[in-house]
Coordinates of C-alpha atoms in Angstrom, one line a residue:
Chain A
M1 CA 74.1 67.3 148.1
L2 CA 72.7 66.3 144.7
E3 CA 69.2 66.9 146.0
A4 CA 70.0 70.5 145.4
L5 CA 69.4 69.8 141.7
D6 CA 65.7 69.3 142.5
Y7 CA 65.3 73.0 143.5
P8 CA 64.3 75.3 140.7
F9 CA 66.4 78.1 142.1
F10 CA 69.4 75.8 142.0
Q11 CA 68.7 74.7 138.5
R12 CA 68.5 78.4 137.5
A13 CA 71.8 79.1 139.2
L14 CA 73.4 76.2 137.5
A15 CA 72.2 77.4 134.1
A16 CA 73.4 81.0 134.8
G17 CA 76.7 79.6 135.9
L18 CA 77.2 77.6 132.7
L19 CA 76.1 80.6 130.6
A20 CA 78.7 82.7 132.4
S21 CA 81.4 80.1 131.8
L22 CA 80.7 80.2 128.1
A23 CA 80.9 84.0 128.1
C24 CA 84.1 84.0 130.1
G25 CA 85.7 81.3 128.1
V26 CA 85.1 82.8 124.7
V27 CA 85.4 86.5 125.4
G28 CA 87.9 86.0 128.2
T29 CA 90.3 84.4 125.6
F30 CA 90.2 87.5 123.5
V31 CA 90.6 89.6 126.7
V32 CA 93.8 87.7 127.6
V33 CA 95.4 87.5 124.2
R34 CA 94.6 91.1 123.3
R35 CA 95.4 92.3 126.9
L36 CA 92.0 94.0 127.4
A37 CA 91.8 93.2 131.1
S38 CA 91.9 96.7 132.4
L39 CA 89.5 97.9 129.7
S40 CA 87.1 95.1 130.7
G41 CA 87.4 96.3 134.3
G42 CA 86.5 99.8 133.2
I43 CA 83.5 98.6 131.4
A44 CA 82.3 96.5 134.3
H45 CA 82.6 99.4 136.8
A46 CA 81.0 101.9 134.3
A47 CA 78.1 99.5 134.0
F48 CA 77.4 100.0 137.7
A49 CA 76.1 103.4 136.7
G50 CA 73.5 101.6 134.6
V51 CA 72.5 99.4 137.6
G52 CA 72.0 102.6 139.7
L53 CA 70.0 104.2 136.9
G54 CA 67.8 101.1 136.8
Y55 CA 67.0 101.4 140.5
L56 CA 66.4 105.2 140.2
L57 CA 64.1 105.0 137.2
G58 CA 62.5 101.7 138.1
F59 CA 63.6 99.5 135.2
D60 CA 65.6 96.3 135.4
P61 CA 69.1 97.1 136.6
L62 CA 70.6 94.4 134.4
L63 CA 69.2 96.1 131.4
G64 CA 70.7 99.4 132.6
A65 CA 74.1 97.6 133.0
A66 CA 73.9 96.2 129.5
G67 CA 73.1 99.6 128.0
V68 CA 75.8 101.4 129.8
A69 CA 78.4 98.6 129.3
L70 CA 77.8 98.8 125.5
L71 CA 78.0 102.6 125.5
A72 CA 81.2 102.6 127.6
G73 CA 82.8 99.9 125.4
L74 CA 82.1 101.7 122.2
G75 CA 82.7 105.1 123.6
L76 CA 86.1 104.2 124.9
S77 CA 87.3 102.9 121.6
A78 CA 86.0 106.0 119.8
L79 CA 87.4 108.4 122.4
S80 CA 90.8 106.8 122.5
R81 CA 91.0 106.9 118.7
R82 CA 90.0 110.6 118.6
L83 CA 91.9 112.0 121.6
Q84 CA 94.9 109.8 121.1
A85 CA 95.0 109.7 124.9
A86 CA 96.4 106.7 126.6
P87 CA 93.4 104.3 126.8
D88 CA 94.7 103.4 130.2
T89 CA 94.0 106.9 131.6
L90 CA 90.6 107.1 130.0
M91 CA 89.8 103.7 131.5
A92 CA 90.7 104.7 135.0
A93 CA 88.5 107.8 134.7
L94 CA 85.6 105.8 133.4
W95 CA 86.1 103.2 136.1
S96 CA 85.5 105.6 139.0
L97 CA 83.0 107.7 137.1
G98 CA 80.8 104.7 136.7
M99 CA 80.9 103.8 140.3
A100 CA 80.3 107.4 141.4
L101 CA 77.3 107.7 139.2
G102 CA 75.9 104.3 140.3
I103 CA 76.3 105.2 144.0
L104 CA 74.7 108.6 143.4
F105 CA 71.7 107.1 141.5
V106 CA 71.1 104.5 144.2
S107 CA 71.3 107.0 147.0
L108 CA 68.7 109.2 145.2
T109 CA 66.4 106.2 144.9
P110 CA 63.6 106.4 147.4
G111 CA 63.6 103.5 149.9
Y112 CA 66.1 100.7 150.1
A113 CA 67.7 99.1 147.1
P114 CA 67.3 95.5 148.2
D115 CA 69.7 93.6 146.0
L116 CA 72.3 96.3 145.4
M117 CA 74.9 94.0 146.9
S118 CA 74.0 91.4 144.5
Y119 CA 75.2 93.6 141.6
L120 CA 78.4 94.3 143.4
F121 CA 79.3 90.8 144.4
G122 CA 76.8 88.8 142.3
S123 CA 74.0 86.5 143.5
I124 CA 73.7 83.6 141.3
L125 CA 71.4 81.8 143.7
L126 CA 68.8 84.6 143.4
V127 CA 68.8 84.7 139.6
T128 CA 65.3 85.0 138.1
P129 CA 64.0 83.0 135.2
L130 CA 63.8 86.2 133.2
H131 CA 67.5 86.9 133.8
V132 CA 68.5 83.3 132.8
G133 CA 66.7 83.9 129.5
F134 CA 68.5 87.3 129.1
L135 CA 71.9 85.7 129.8
G136 CA 71.0 83.1 127.2
V137 CA 70.3 85.7 124.6
L138 CA 73.6 87.5 125.4
D139 CA 75.5 84.3 125.2
G140 CA 73.8 83.5 121.9
V141 CA 75.0 86.8 120.5
I142 CA 78.5 86.3 121.8
L143 CA 78.8 82.8 120.4
L144 CA 77.3 83.7 117.0
G145 CA 79.5 86.8 116.6
T146 CA 82.6 84.8 117.5
L147 CA 81.8 81.9 115.2
V148 CA 81.0 84.1 112.2
F149 CA 83.9 86.4 112.6
F150 CA 86.4 84.1 114.1
R151 CA 89.1 84.5 111.4
E152 CA 88.7 88.2 111.3
L153 CA 88.7 88.7 115.0
R154 CA 91.8 86.6 115.4
A155 CA 93.5 88.5 112.6
V156 CA 92.7 91.9 114.2
T157 CA 93.5 90.9 117.8
F158 CA 96.8 89.3 116.5
D159 CA 98.1 91.9 114.0
E160 CA 96.1 95.0 113.5
E161 CA 98.4 96.7 111.1
F162 CA 98.6 93.8 108.7
S163 CA 94.9 93.2 108.9
R164 CA 94.4 96.8 107.8
L165 CA 96.7 96.2 104.9
M166 CA 94.7 93.2 103.9
G167 CA 91.6 95.4 103.7
L168 CA 89.8 94.1 106.8
P169 CA 87.5 96.6 108.4
V170 CA 89.7 96.9 111.5
D171 CA 87.8 99.6 113.3
A172 CA 84.5 97.9 112.9
L173 CA 85.9 94.6 114.0
S174 CA 87.5 96.2 117.1
N175 CA 84.2 97.9 118.0
G176 CA 82.5 94.5 117.5
L177 CA 85.0 92.9 119.8
L178 CA 84.4 95.6 122.5
A179 CA 80.7 95.0 122.2
L180 CA 81.2 91.3 122.8
V181 CA 83.4 92.2 125.8
S182 CA 80.6 94.5 127.1
L183 CA 78.0 91.7 126.8
A184 CA 80.2 89.2 128.5
V185 CA 80.7 91.7 131.3
V186 CA 76.9 92.0 131.8
V187 CA 76.5 88.2 132.0
L188 CA 79.3 88.0 134.5
I189 CA 77.9 90.9 136.6
R190 CA 74.7 89.0 137.1
V191 CA 76.7 85.9 138.3
V192 CA 79.7 87.2 140.2
G193 CA 79.1 91.0 140.4
V194 CA 80.8 94.1 139.2
I195 CA 83.8 93.7 141.4
L196 CA 84.6 90.1 140.6
V197 CA 84.0 90.2 136.8
L198 CA 87.7 90.6 136.0
A199 CA 88.7 87.3 137.8
L200 CA 86.4 85.2 135.6
L201 CA 87.3 87.1 132.5
T202 CA 90.9 86.4 132.9
I203 CA 91.7 83.4 135.1
P204 CA 90.0 80.6 133.1
A205 CA 91.6 81.9 129.8
L206 CA 95.0 82.1 131.5
V207 CA 94.7 78.6 132.7
A208 CA 93.7 77.4 129.2
R209 CA 96.6 79.3 127.7
Q210 CA 99.0 77.2 129.8
W211 CA 97.7 74.0 128.0
T212 CA 97.2 75.0 124.4
D213 CA 98.9 77.1 121.7
R214 CA 95.7 77.6 119.7
L215 CA 92.9 80.1 120.0
A216 CA 89.8 78.0 119.5
P217 CA 90.9 75.2 121.9
M218 CA 91.8 77.9 124.3
M219 CA 88.2 79.1 124.3
A220 CA 86.9 75.6 124.8
L221 CA 89.2 74.9 127.6
A222 CA 88.6 78.2 129.3
T223 CA 84.9 77.5 129.1
L224 CA 85.5 74.2 130.8
V225 CA 87.6 75.7 133.5
G226 CA 84.9 78.3 134.1
A227 CA 82.2 75.7 134.3
V228 CA 84.2 73.6 136.7
C229 CA 84.7 76.6 139.0
T230 CA 81.1 77.9 138.8
V231 CA 79.5 74.5 139.3
S232 CA 81.7 73.5 142.2
G233 CA 81.4 77.0 143.7
L234 CA 77.6 76.6 143.6
F235 CA 77.7 73.2 145.3
L236 CA 80.2 74.4 147.8
S237 CA 78.1 77.3 148.7
Y238 CA 75.0 75.1 149.0
G239 CA 76.8 72.5 151.0
L240 CA 78.3 75.1 153.4
S241 CA 74.8 76.5 153.9
T242 CA 73.0 73.2 154.5
T243 CA 75.7 71.4 156.4
W244 CA 77.1 74.1 158.7
G245 CA 74.5 76.9 158.3
L246 CA 77.2 79.1 156.8
N247 CA 75.8 81.6 154.4
V248 CA 78.6 82.3 152.0
P249 CA 77.9 84.1 148.7
T250 CA 78.7 82.0 145.7
G251 CA 80.6 84.7 143.6
P252 CA 83.6 85.0 145.9
L253 CA 83.8 81.2 146.2
V254 CA 83.8 80.8 142.4
V255 CA 86.6 83.3 142.2
L256 CA 88.6 81.6 144.9
L257 CA 88.2 78.3 143.2
A258 CA 89.4 79.8 139.9
A259 CA 92.5 81.2 141.7
L260 CA 93.1 77.8 143.1
V261 CA 92.8 76.1 139.7
F262 CA 95.2 78.7 138.3
A263 CA 97.8 78.0 141.0
L264 CA 97.5 74.2 140.6
S265 CA 97.7 74.5 136.8
T266 CA 100.8 76.7 137.0
L267 CA 102.5 74.2 139.3
A268 CA 101.6 71.3 137.0
R269 CA 102.9 73.2 134.0
R270 CA 106.1 74.0 135.7
G271 CA 106.5 70.3 136.7
I272 CA 106.0 69.1 133.2
E273 CA 108.4 71.6 131.7
R274 CA 111.1 70.8 134.2
R275 CA 111.0 67.2 133.4
Chain B
M1 CA 99.0 103.0 80.2
T2 CA 99.6 101.4 83.6
P3 CA 99.9 103.9 86.4
P4 CA 103.1 103.9 88.5
I5 CA 102.9 101.5 91.4
V6 CA 103.7 104.2 93.9
E7 CA 103.4 107.9 93.3
M8 CA 104.0 110.2 96.3
E9 CA 104.0 114.0 95.8
G10 CA 105.0 116.7 98.3
V11 CA 104.5 114.5 101.3
D12 CA 105.1 116.1 104.7
L13 CA 104.8 114.1 107.9
T14 CA 105.1 115.5 111.5
L15 CA 104.7 113.2 114.5
Q16 CA 104.4 114.8 117.9
G17 CA 106.0 118.0 116.7
Q18 CA 108.9 116.3 115.0
T19 CA 109.4 116.6 111.3
I20 CA 109.7 113.0 110.0
L21 CA 109.3 113.6 106.3
Q22 CA 109.6 116.8 104.3
D23 CA 108.4 117.4 100.7
V24 CA 108.9 113.8 99.6
H25 CA 108.4 112.9 96.0
L26 CA 108.7 109.3 95.0
R27 CA 107.7 107.2 92.0
V28 CA 108.0 103.5 91.7
E29 CA 107.4 101.9 88.3
P30 CA 106.3 98.3 87.7
G31 CA 109.2 96.0 87.7
D32 CA 111.4 98.3 89.7
F33 CA 113.7 96.9 92.5
L34 CA 114.1 100.0 94.6
G35 CA 116.4 100.2 97.6
I36 CA 115.4 102.8 100.2
L37 CA 118.5 103.8 102.1
G38 CA 119.1 106.2 104.8
P39 CA 120.4 106.6 108.4
N40 CA 118.6 105.2 111.4
G41 CA 115.8 107.6 112.4
G42 CA 115.8 109.1 108.9
G43 CA 112.2 108.3 108.3
K44 CA 112.6 105.2 106.1
S45 CA 110.0 103.1 108.0
M46 CA 107.6 106.0 108.1
L47 CA 108.0 106.7 104.4
V48 CA 106.8 103.1 103.9
K49 CA 103.9 103.3 106.3
V50 CA 102.7 106.5 104.6
M51 CA 103.1 104.9 101.2
L52 CA 100.9 101.9 102.3
G53 CA 98.3 104.2 103.9
L54 CA 99.0 103.0 107.4
V55 CA 100.0 106.6 108.4
V56 CA 98.2 109.6 107.0
P57 CA 100.6 112.4 106.0
D58 CA 100.0 116.1 107.0
R59 CA 100.3 117.2 103.4
G60 CA 100.8 115.8 100.0
S61 CA 99.3 113.0 97.9
V62 CA 100.0 109.3 98.0
R63 CA 98.8 107.0 95.3
L64 CA 99.2 103.2 95.1
F65 CA 98.4 101.6 91.7
G66 CA 97.0 105.0 90.8
R67 CA 94.5 105.1 93.6
P68 CA 94.4 106.1 97.3
P69 CA 96.2 103.4 99.4
H70 CA 93.1 102.4 101.4
Q71 CA 91.3 101.4 98.1
T72 CA 94.1 99.1 97.0
R73 CA 94.2 96.7 100.0
G74 CA 95.5 93.2 99.5
R75 CA 97.8 94.0 96.6
V76 CA 101.0 94.7 98.6
G77 CA 103.0 92.3 100.6
Y78 CA 104.5 94.0 103.6
V79 CA 107.3 92.8 105.8
P80 CA 107.5 95.1 108.8
Q81 CA 110.8 95.8 110.6
F82 CA 109.3 94.7 113.9
A83 CA 106.6 92.2 114.2
G84 CA 103.7 94.3 115.4
F85 CA 102.2 91.5 117.4
D86 CA 102.6 89.6 120.6
R87 CA 104.8 86.6 120.1
Q88 CA 102.9 84.7 122.8
Y89 CA 99.6 84.9 120.8
P90 CA 98.2 81.4 120.4
I91 CA 98.5 81.1 116.6
S92 CA 100.4 78.7 114.4
V93 CA 103.0 79.6 111.8
L94 CA 100.6 78.3 109.0
D95 CA 97.7 80.4 110.3
T96 CA 100.0 83.5 110.5
V97 CA 101.0 83.0 106.9
L98 CA 97.3 82.5 106.0
L99 CA 96.7 86.1 107.2
G100 CA 98.2 87.0 103.8
R101 CA 95.2 85.4 102.1
L102 CA 92.6 87.6 103.9
G103 CA 92.8 90.3 101.3
R104 CA 92.4 88.0 98.3
R105 CA 89.3 85.9 99.3
R106 CA 86.7 85.6 96.6
S107 CA 83.8 85.2 98.9
F108 CA 83.2 86.1 102.5
H109 CA 84.9 83.9 105.1
S110 CA 86.1 81.1 102.9
L111 CA 89.8 80.2 102.9
G112 CA 90.0 77.1 100.7
P113 CA 92.5 74.3 100.4
D114 CA 94.1 76.4 97.6
D115 CA 95.0 79.1 100.1
K116 CA 96.5 76.5 102.5
N117 CA 98.5 75.0 99.7
L118 CA 99.8 78.4 98.7
A119 CA 100.7 79.2 102.3
R120 CA 102.6 76.0 102.6
R121 CA 104.5 76.7 99.4
C122 CA 105.4 80.1 100.7
L123 CA 106.7 78.5 103.9
E124 CA 108.6 76.0 101.8
R125 CA 110.2 78.7 99.8
M126 CA 111.5 80.3 103.0
G127 CA 112.7 76.9 104.3
L128 CA 110.1 76.7 107.0
A129 CA 107.9 73.9 105.8
E130 CA 108.4 71.7 108.8
L131 CA 107.6 74.5 111.2
A132 CA 104.0 75.1 109.9
D133 CA 102.3 73.8 113.0
R134 CA 104.5 75.5 115.5
Q135 CA 103.2 78.4 117.7
I136 CA 105.0 81.5 116.5
G137 CA 106.5 82.3 119.9
R138 CA 108.5 79.0 119.6
L139 CA 110.5 80.2 116.7
S140 CA 113.9 81.9 116.7
L141 CA 113.9 85.6 115.7
G142 CA 115.4 84.7 112.3
Q143 CA 112.7 82.1 111.7
L144 CA 110.0 84.5 112.7
Q145 CA 111.4 87.1 110.3
R146 CA 111.2 84.5 107.5
V147 CA 107.6 83.7 108.5
L148 CA 106.8 87.4 107.9
V149 CA 108.4 87.2 104.5
A150 CA 106.3 84.1 103.7
R151 CA 103.2 85.9 104.9
A152 CA 103.9 88.7 102.5
L153 CA 104.5 86.3 99.7
A154 CA 101.2 84.6 100.5
V155 CA 99.5 87.8 99.5
E156 CA 100.6 87.1 95.9
P157 CA 101.5 90.7 95.9
E158 CA 102.1 93.0 92.9
M159 CA 104.7 94.8 95.1
L160 CA 106.7 93.4 97.9
V161 CA 107.8 95.9 100.6
L162 CA 110.4 94.8 103.1
D163 CA 111.6 97.0 106.0
E164 CA 115.0 95.8 107.1
P165 CA 114.2 92.2 106.5
T166 CA 117.5 90.9 107.7
A167 CA 118.0 93.0 110.8
S168 CA 117.4 90.1 113.1
L169 CA 118.9 87.3 110.9
D170 CA 122.2 85.7 111.3
P171 CA 124.5 86.5 108.3
G172 CA 123.8 83.2 106.5
G173 CA 120.1 83.7 106.8
G174 CA 120.4 87.2 105.4
A175 CA 122.1 85.8 102.3
D176 CA 119.2 83.4 101.9
V177 CA 116.7 86.2 102.0
Y178 CA 118.6 88.2 99.5
R179 CA 118.9 85.3 97.1
I180 CA 115.1 84.8 97.3
L181 CA 114.6 88.5 96.7
E182 CA 116.8 88.3 93.6
E183 CA 114.6 85.6 92.3
L184 CA 111.4 87.4 93.2
S185 CA 112.5 90.6 91.5
K186 CA 111.9 88.9 88.2
E187 CA 108.2 88.4 89.1
M188 CA 107.3 91.6 91.0
T189 CA 108.1 95.1 92.0
I190 CA 110.2 95.1 95.2
L191 CA 111.0 97.9 97.6
L192 CA 113.7 97.1 100.1
V193 CA 114.4 99.3 103.1
S194 CA 117.8 99.0 104.5
H195 CA 120.7 100.8 106.1
D196 CA 123.0 98.2 104.7
L197 CA 124.4 100.0 101.6
G198 CA 126.7 97.2 100.7
V199 CA 124.2 94.4 100.3
V200 CA 121.4 96.6 98.9
S201 CA 123.5 98.0 96.1
T202 CA 124.4 94.6 94.8
L203 CA 120.7 93.8 94.4
V204 CA 118.6 96.8 93.5
S205 CA 118.1 98.5 90.2
S206 CA 117.6 101.9 91.8
V207 CA 117.9 103.6 95.1
A208 CA 116.3 106.4 97.1
C209 CA 118.0 108.0 100.0
V210 CA 115.9 109.2 102.8
N211 CA 116.8 111.6 105.6
Q212 CA 113.7 113.6 106.2
K213 CA 113.9 114.7 102.6
L214 CA 114.2 112.3 99.8
Y215 CA 117.4 112.2 97.8
Y216 CA 116.4 110.1 94.9
H217 CA 118.6 108.8 92.2
G218 CA 117.1 106.8 89.4
Q219 CA 120.0 104.4 89.0
A220 CA 121.7 102.4 91.6
N221 CA 124.9 104.4 91.2
V222 CA 124.7 107.2 93.6
S223 CA 127.2 109.9 93.8
R224 CA 129.1 110.6 96.9
E225 CA 127.5 114.0 97.2
V226 CA 124.0 112.6 97.4
F227 CA 124.9 110.4 100.3
D228 CA 126.9 113.1 102.0
E229 CA 123.9 115.3 101.8
A230 CA 121.5 112.6 103.1
Y231 CA 123.6 111.4 105.9
G232 CA 125.3 114.6 106.9
C233 CA 128.6 112.7 106.9
P234 CA 130.3 110.5 104.4
V235 CA 129.1 106.9 104.7
G236 CA 130.2 105.3 101.6
F237 CA 128.8 105.1 98.1
V238 CA 127.3 102.8 95.7
T239 CA 128.6 102.2 92.3
H240 CA 127.0 100.7 89.3
Q241 CA 125.9 97.0 89.0
H242 CA 128.7 94.7 90.2
T243 CA 128.9 97.0 93.1
H244 CA 131.5 97.3 95.7
L245 CA 131.1 99.5 98.6
V246 CA 133.7 102.0 99.5
L247 CA 133.5 102.8 103.2
E248 CA 135.1 106.1 103.9
E249 CA 136.4 107.3 107.1
H250 CA 133.7 109.0 109.1
R251 CA 134.6 112.6 109.7
H252 CA 132.0 114.0 112.0
A253 CA 132.1 117.7 112.1

């Protein structure tokens, strides 16, 4: 099975998987502790409009996804502040609106959109060198932003009111956090697809939370869990294909593995606490 | 001349169509120990939030240290009535207290050993030194409340604002907090929100009674009439200095 590592496509897939793990570990931790899961789901599905727009106008759908994800993230935070509407409701609207626009754009595109499915369910094995580079840049931004503003982001996600009293630029920091979430969503769309983004953004961080009471170790541990799931998902998918001729997409396998790890981790935690 | 620490004039606040505060005037001078009293739902907490610039009033002016509240960040230590955060958040007691240093950093991003030492001293003062490394969700409610006081002290505030700081403490713990407040009142201006007339009146140098409107009395001896008007029914009254509280029979109309 290790001969897989000789194939350039597999190397790229591995790189993309590890980059995705870093994004889900770092940003997923904020998503879990700040309870931003449904907002992230909204951003991911809104981003599908960008994918469709890319197909229609002939530019890279992933760029479209990045643009729309950022717009959606920042727009949501501005809107919910101005309208004082429940962000929950706005998110639900955005969620379907993004999908509707995406489907509309794709159906208006002449001919057949060959890898549309890959944006819905991800296709890590088909990831291009260009996309690996792009994911690398996004990860760089996420990592840098988190490192530089770690203390501020922790303060704002922990206690917004007190942070405001201490003179932190709370609104700017919240927008920055949403931008990071949007970028992570784009990375994960490439790897597991729009529909499965939420799983990777939440499950590794949830597992990590079961084993640590601190934010930074939680990020590291969540990254590790994500890496274990994506790498073993890749090998599993490759093995199923070469051994039994079963063509199983990697994204769903990764998510299933993550769910399995979560179940095992929960059981182990319970066992320890009962003792 | 130093400006008053707090100066509120003609403040109106309406939230979702409900009048919370009406034409509130309030002045707090340096060194004051002011008790803000009033019935539950009378707007005490909102008065504090408006004062600190956390809630913007519909009308009226608010000045802190002679300036708009948002320009005076990091000079007030605030202990909210309810912790506005998730107790499951993965953060330690010490890091929570260190949040109080965020407003006082000299340079960007640097919290030095001085800050940590100060945070530890604040924890010590609140009797929590040995809990510094514990995750905040693993504290009792009373301990958590004292962490919030420690965090406010870590600000090295010019004014300390406490909103019902003993609401979730056991009686002994409450006495501790009040003893510490008595000490602190020699060092800084303190504003204590409470519905507990008895305790407050033994501590404070002046009181303000809030029930939508502000019934303010410069001294800590408040006449029956003022309370009657604020509460709409006789609750009791505060007398001078070595105070004892006289609880009267409630006669609801």
